[in-house]
mmCIF file of C-alpha atoms in Angstrom:
data_model
loop_
_atom_site.group_PDB
_atom_site.id
_atom_site.type_symbol
_atom_site.label_atom_id
_atom_site.label_comp_id
_atom_site.label_asym_id
_atom_site.label_seq_id
_atom_site.Cartn_x
_atom_site.Cartn_y
_atom_site.Cartn_z
ATOM 1 C CA UNK A 1 55.132 59.319 -68.167
ATOM 2 C CA UNK A 2 54.492 56.096 -66.286
ATOM 3 C CA UNK A 3 57.136 54.887 -63.852
ATOM 4 C CA UNK A 4 56.814 51.516 -62.135
ATOM 5 C CA UNK A 5 58.965 51.247 -59.021
ATOM 6 C CA UNK A 6 59.658 47.867 -57.442
ATOM 7 C CA UNK A 7 61.011 48.247 -53.930
ATOM 8 C CA UNK A 8 61.088 46.960 -50.382
ATOM 9 C CA UNK A 9 60.479 49.344 -47.504
ATOM 10 C CA UNK A 10 63.333 47.891 -45.429
ATOM 11 C CA UNK A 11 65.869 48.242 -48.246
ATOM 12 C CA UNK A 12 68.291 51.174 -47.794
ATOM 13 C CA UNK A 13 69.270 51.083 -51.469
ATOM 14 C CA UNK A 14 65.602 51.463 -52.388
ATOM 15 C CA UNK A 15 65.437 54.583 -50.257
ATOM 16 C CA UNK A 16 68.512 56.005 -51.993
ATOM 17 C CA UNK A 17 67.039 55.076 -55.384
ATOM 18 C CA UNK A 18 63.732 56.726 -54.488
ATOM 19 C CA UNK A 19 65.496 59.944 -53.476
ATOM 20 C CA UNK A 20 67.495 59.982 -56.718
ATOM 21 C CA UNK A 21 64.328 59.396 -58.731
ATOM 22 C CA UNK A 22 62.538 62.312 -57.083
ATOM 23 C CA UNK A 23 65.596 64.524 -57.599
ATOM 24 C CA UNK A 24 65.690 63.501 -61.261
ATOM 25 C CA UNK A 25 61.995 64.312 -61.655
ATOM 26 C CA UNK A 26 62.608 67.678 -60.010
ATOM 27 C CA UNK A 27 65.059 68.506 -62.799
ATOM 28 C CA UNK A 28 63.081 66.929 -65.646
ATOM 29 C CA UNK A 29 59.578 68.478 -65.428
ATOM 30 C CA UNK A 30 58.615 67.727 -69.035
ATOM 31 C CA UNK A 31 55.239 66.008 -68.625
ATOM 32 C CA UNK A 32 52.996 64.678 -65.851
ATOM 33 C CA UNK A 33 54.376 61.590 -64.125
ATOM 34 C CA UNK A 34 52.437 58.695 -62.648
ATOM 35 C CA UNK A 35 54.465 56.537 -60.244
ATOM 36 C CA UNK A 36 53.188 53.060 -59.420
ATOM 37 C CA UNK A 37 54.743 51.420 -56.355
ATOM 38 C CA UNK A 38 55.098 47.644 -56.393
ATOM 39 C CA UNK A 39 55.967 45.466 -53.378
ATOM 40 C CA UNK A 40 59.040 43.264 -53.322
ATOM 41 C CA UNK A 41 60.037 41.148 -50.321
ATOM 42 C CA UNK A 42 63.764 40.863 -49.700
ATOM 43 C CA UNK A 43 63.027 38.299 -46.983
ATOM 44 C CA UNK A 44 59.463 37.122 -46.460
ATOM 45 C CA UNK A 45 60.592 34.576 -43.844
ATOM 46 C CA UNK A 46 60.848 37.244 -41.130
ATOM 47 C CA UNK A 47 57.995 36.633 -38.648
ATOM 48 C CA UNK A 48 55.216 39.246 -38.385
ATOM 49 C CA UNK A 49 56.547 40.391 -35.014
ATOM 50 C CA UNK A 50 60.041 40.873 -36.429
ATOM 51 C CA UNK A 51 63.342 39.717 -34.962
ATOM 52 C CA UNK A 52 66.558 41.215 -33.626
ATOM 53 C CA UNK A 53 67.949 43.443 -36.371
ATOM 54 C CA UNK A 54 71.682 43.141 -35.805
ATOM 55 C CA UNK A 55 71.620 39.375 -35.243
ATOM 56 C CA UNK A 56 69.495 38.931 -38.350
ATOM 57 C CA UNK A 57 71.798 41.073 -40.477
ATOM 58 C CA UNK A 58 74.937 39.331 -39.269
ATOM 59 C CA UNK A 59 73.445 35.959 -40.108
ATOM 60 C CA UNK A 60 71.922 37.021 -43.429
ATOM 61 C CA UNK A 61 75.059 38.758 -44.680
ATOM 62 C CA UNK A 62 77.439 36.307 -42.973
ATOM 63 C CA UNK A 63 79.391 39.194 -41.442
ATOM 64 C CA UNK A 64 81.149 39.760 -38.143
ATOM 65 C CA UNK A 65 79.992 42.583 -35.882
ATOM 66 C CA UNK A 66 82.855 44.763 -37.117
ATOM 67 C CA UNK A 67 82.127 43.995 -40.775
ATOM 68 C CA UNK A 68 78.437 44.729 -40.256
ATOM 69 C CA UNK A 69 79.247 48.106 -38.744
ATOM 70 C CA UNK A 70 81.515 48.861 -41.700
ATOM 71 C CA UNK A 71 78.658 48.021 -44.059
ATOM 72 C CA UNK A 72 76.302 50.311 -42.128
ATOM 73 C CA UNK A 73 78.869 53.114 -42.253
ATOM 74 C CA UNK A 74 79.194 52.711 -46.013
ATOM 75 C CA UNK A 75 75.433 52.867 -46.542
ATOM 76 C CA UNK A 76 75.169 55.843 -44.194
ATOM 77 C CA UNK A 77 77.771 57.754 -46.224
ATOM 78 C CA UNK A 78 76.022 56.865 -49.472
ATOM 79 C CA UNK A 79 72.803 58.198 -47.978
ATOM 80 C CA UNK A 80 74.413 61.424 -46.830
ATOM 81 C CA UNK A 81 75.753 61.958 -50.348
ATOM 82 C CA UNK A 82 72.208 62.093 -51.750
ATOM 83 C CA UNK A 83 70.553 63.759 -48.750
ATOM 84 C CA UNK A 84 68.923 60.961 -46.750
ATOM 85 C CA UNK A 85 69.666 59.730 -43.235
ATOM 86 C CA UNK A 86 70.278 56.189 -42.037
ATOM 87 C CA UNK A 87 70.394 55.732 -38.269
ATOM 88 C CA UNK A 88 71.130 52.019 -38.051
ATOM 89 C CA UNK A 89 71.928 52.336 -34.349
ATOM 90 C CA UNK A 90 68.245 53.124 -33.716
ATOM 91 C CA UNK A 91 66.885 50.090 -35.564
ATOM 92 C CA UNK A 92 66.011 47.242 -33.202
ATOM 93 C CA UNK A 93 63.869 44.991 -35.385
ATOM 94 C CA UNK A 94 64.353 43.327 -38.721
ATOM 95 C CA UNK A 95 60.820 43.694 -40.020
ATOM 96 C CA UNK A 96 58.370 41.790 -42.152
ATOM 97 C CA UNK A 97 57.414 44.476 -44.668
ATOM 98 C CA UNK A 98 54.061 43.119 -45.859
ATOM 99 C CA UNK A 99 51.953 45.510 -43.787
ATOM 100 C CA UNK A 100 53.984 48.547 -44.821
ATOM 101 C CA UNK A 101 53.416 47.657 -48.474
ATOM 102 C CA UNK A 102 49.760 47.203 -47.623
ATOM 103 C CA UNK A 103 49.606 50.756 -46.271
ATOM 104 C CA UNK A 104 51.066 52.058 -49.533
ATOM 105 C CA UNK A 105 48.507 50.062 -51.515
ATOM 106 C CA UNK A 106 45.483 51.401 -49.625
ATOM 107 C CA UNK A 107 46.658 55.028 -49.702
ATOM 108 C CA UNK A 108 45.094 57.241 -52.352
ATOM 109 C CA UNK A 109 47.276 57.767 -55.407
ATOM 110 C CA UNK A 110 47.956 61.404 -54.506
ATOM 111 C CA UNK A 111 49.354 60.323 -51.117
ATOM 112 C CA UNK A 112 51.445 57.302 -52.064
ATOM 113 C CA UNK A 113 54.715 59.096 -52.750
ATOM 114 C CA UNK A 114 54.486 60.780 -49.345
ATOM 115 C CA UNK A 115 53.498 57.562 -47.594
ATOM 116 C CA UNK A 116 56.480 55.737 -49.105
ATOM 117 C CA UNK A 117 58.827 58.440 -47.877
ATOM 118 C CA UNK A 118 57.188 58.487 -44.427
ATOM 119 C CA UNK A 119 57.637 54.705 -44.073
ATOM 120 C CA UNK A 120 61.297 54.910 -45.082
ATOM 121 C CA UNK A 121 61.802 57.741 -42.627
ATOM 122 C CA UNK A 122 60.031 55.909 -39.796
ATOM 123 C CA UNK A 123 62.290 52.892 -40.193
ATOM 124 C CA UNK A 124 65.661 54.254 -41.219
ATOM 125 C CA UNK A 125 65.686 57.523 -39.269
ATOM 126 C CA UNK A 126 63.608 56.756 -36.190
ATOM 127 C CA UNK A 127 64.069 52.988 -35.949
ATOM 128 C CA UNK A 128 60.324 52.320 -35.702
ATOM 129 C CA UNK A 129 58.912 48.863 -36.383
ATOM 130 C CA UNK A 130 57.154 49.300 -39.720
ATOM 131 C CA UNK A 131 55.751 45.794 -39.391
ATOM 132 C CA UNK A 132 53.611 46.993 -36.484
ATOM 133 C CA UNK A 133 50.013 48.026 -37.136
ATOM 134 C CA UNK A 134 50.111 50.900 -34.626
ATOM 135 C CA UNK A 135 53.217 52.423 -36.211
ATOM 136 C CA UNK A 136 51.620 52.255 -39.653
ATOM 137 C CA UNK A 137 48.309 53.662 -38.412
ATOM 138 C CA UNK A 138 50.222 56.665 -37.067
ATOM 139 C CA UNK A 139 51.986 57.093 -40.407
ATOM 140 C CA UNK A 140 48.668 57.077 -42.217
ATOM 141 C CA UNK A 141 47.022 59.415 -39.692
ATOM 142 C CA UNK A 142 49.798 61.951 -40.239
ATOM 143 C CA UNK A 143 48.417 62.269 -43.790
ATOM 144 C CA UNK A 144 44.787 62.512 -42.646
ATOM 145 C CA UNK A 145 43.940 58.896 -43.479
ATOM 146 C CA UNK A 146 41.004 57.602 -41.425
ATOM 147 C CA UNK A 147 42.146 55.623 -38.378
ATOM 148 C CA UNK A 148 39.299 53.091 -38.433
ATOM 149 C CA UNK A 149 39.802 52.509 -42.150
ATOM 150 C CA UNK A 150 43.521 52.000 -41.593
ATOM 151 C CA UNK A 151 43.025 49.436 -38.835
ATOM 152 C CA UNK A 152 40.450 47.541 -40.851
ATOM 153 C CA UNK A 153 42.592 47.383 -43.994
ATOM 154 C CA UNK A 154 45.856 46.589 -42.200
ATOM 155 C CA UNK A 155 44.312 43.621 -40.373
ATOM 156 C CA UNK A 156 42.307 42.280 -43.310
ATOM 157 C CA UNK A 157 43.791 38.973 -44.503
ATOM 158 C CA UNK A 158 42.398 39.519 -48.008
ATOM 159 C CA UNK A 159 44.432 42.712 -48.381
ATOM 160 C CA UNK A 160 47.538 40.923 -47.103
ATOM 161 C CA UNK A 161 47.120 38.176 -49.702
ATOM 162 C CA UNK A 162 46.677 40.803 -52.413
ATOM 163 C CA UNK A 163 50.058 42.333 -51.502
ATOM 164 C CA UNK A 164 51.701 38.899 -51.438
ATOM 165 C CA UNK A 165 50.244 38.105 -54.862
ATOM 166 C CA UNK A 166 51.482 41.441 -56.220
ATOM 167 C CA UNK A 167 54.990 40.721 -54.913
ATOM 168 C CA UNK A 168 54.997 37.333 -56.637
ATOM 169 C CA UNK A 169 54.173 39.028 -59.939
ATOM 170 C CA UNK A 170 57.461 40.909 -59.756
ATOM 171 C CA UNK A 171 59.407 37.638 -59.860
ATOM 172 C CA UNK A 172 57.260 36.418 -62.740
ATOM 173 C CA UNK A 173 58.289 39.577 -64.604
ATOM 174 C CA UNK A 174 61.935 38.636 -64.075
ATOM 175 C CA UNK A 175 62.601 41.188 -61.342
ATOM 176 C CA UNK A 176 64.887 39.594 -58.768
ATOM 177 C CA UNK A 177 66.454 42.605 -57.068
ATOM 178 C CA UNK A 178 65.429 46.086 -56.012
ATOM 179 C CA UNK A 179 65.189 48.932 -56.554
ATOM 180 C CA UNK A 180 64.006 48.484 -60.112
ATOM 181 C CA UNK A 181 62.505 51.258 -62.228
ATOM 182 C CA UNK A 182 60.566 50.736 -65.446
ATOM 183 C CA UNK A 183 59.806 53.810 -67.542
ATOM 184 C CA UNK A 184 56.748 53.682 -69.827
ATOM 185 C CA UNK A 185 56.902 49.880 -69.890
ATOM 186 C CA UNK A 186 60.032 50.185 -72.041
ATOM 187 C CA UNK A 187 63.181 51.244 -70.226
ATOM 188 C CA UNK A 188 64.326 49.280 -67.168
ATOM 189 C CA UNK A 189 66.886 50.637 -64.717
ATOM 190 C CA UNK A 190 68.152 48.351 -61.968
ATOM 191 C CA UNK A 191 69.733 49.454 -58.713
ATOM 192 C CA UNK A 192 70.018 52.765 -56.866
ATOM 193 C CA UNK A 193 71.376 54.592 -59.877
ATOM 194 C CA UNK A 194 72.440 58.227 -59.931
ATOM 195 C CA UNK A 195 70.213 61.171 -60.772
ATOM 196 C CA UNK A 196 71.943 61.488 -64.160
ATOM 197 C CA UNK A 197 71.270 57.844 -65.066
ATOM 198 C CA UNK A 198 67.601 58.244 -64.170
ATOM 199 C CA UNK A 199 67.382 61.504 -66.129
ATOM 200 C CA UNK A 200 68.747 59.732 -69.197
ATOM 201 C CA UNK A 201 66.133 57.013 -68.775
ATOM 202 C CA UNK A 202 63.386 59.636 -68.511
ATOM 203 C CA UNK A 203 64.577 61.438 -71.642
ATOM 204 C CA UNK A 204 65.000 58.237 -73.605
ATOM 205 C CA UNK A 205 61.514 57.041 -72.648
ATOM 206 C CA UNK A 206 60.014 60.383 -73.643
ATOM 207 C CA UNK A 207 61.856 60.259 -76.990
ATOM 208 C CA UNK A 208 60.595 56.734 -77.697
ATOM 209 C CA UNK A 209 57.069 57.885 -76.869
ATOM 210 C CA UNK A 210 57.344 60.751 -79.368
ATOM 211 C CA UNK A 211 58.610 58.409 -82.087
ATOM 212 C CA UNK A 212 55.767 55.956 -81.392
ATOM 213 C CA UNK A 213 53.185 58.735 -81.822
ATOM 214 C CA UNK A 214 54.754 59.782 -85.134
ATOM 215 C CA UNK A 215 54.375 56.281 -86.487
#
């Protein structure tokens, strides 16, 4: 089973969708699964050094301080319902997510799921700046990735352009919001859907695959 996941590492709904996907896979267990992570930039205009998180969110969402806090509370409750934490009070920077996607891209395939989760956790639970090379180096080192290799790859402009090009491909495929899940290049599920919705997509994709083999 091939699952393509389009996501942004600063998107709380992507984190909820990722958790639901992993929970669905934990119940499914019918065949080996290969997950491919694809970058998507919710806002590529954020400078590399980031900017003030709360000011950015108020301006982007056109919300008052009270309304913004209400939105954060809603997302926090949605996260708690599926078993993930969102500590928006710890987040100081709205981040440019290119480097975090770059870290995912350079990680070995057996580490990528863990790296994705570690990046989400660093940002949404600990409020770390996942647009900062040092933060990302520490994430990679926690999974025994080589420090020198990490620094080289995360500061290489060629690798950055590769991630940008990959993100542009998502729009060319008609993907304009995240999270987005594509199962076996056939079934598309948009949004942070429930475990049951994702299970149905898994089962339907597997059924279509069986039918295709019979033909």
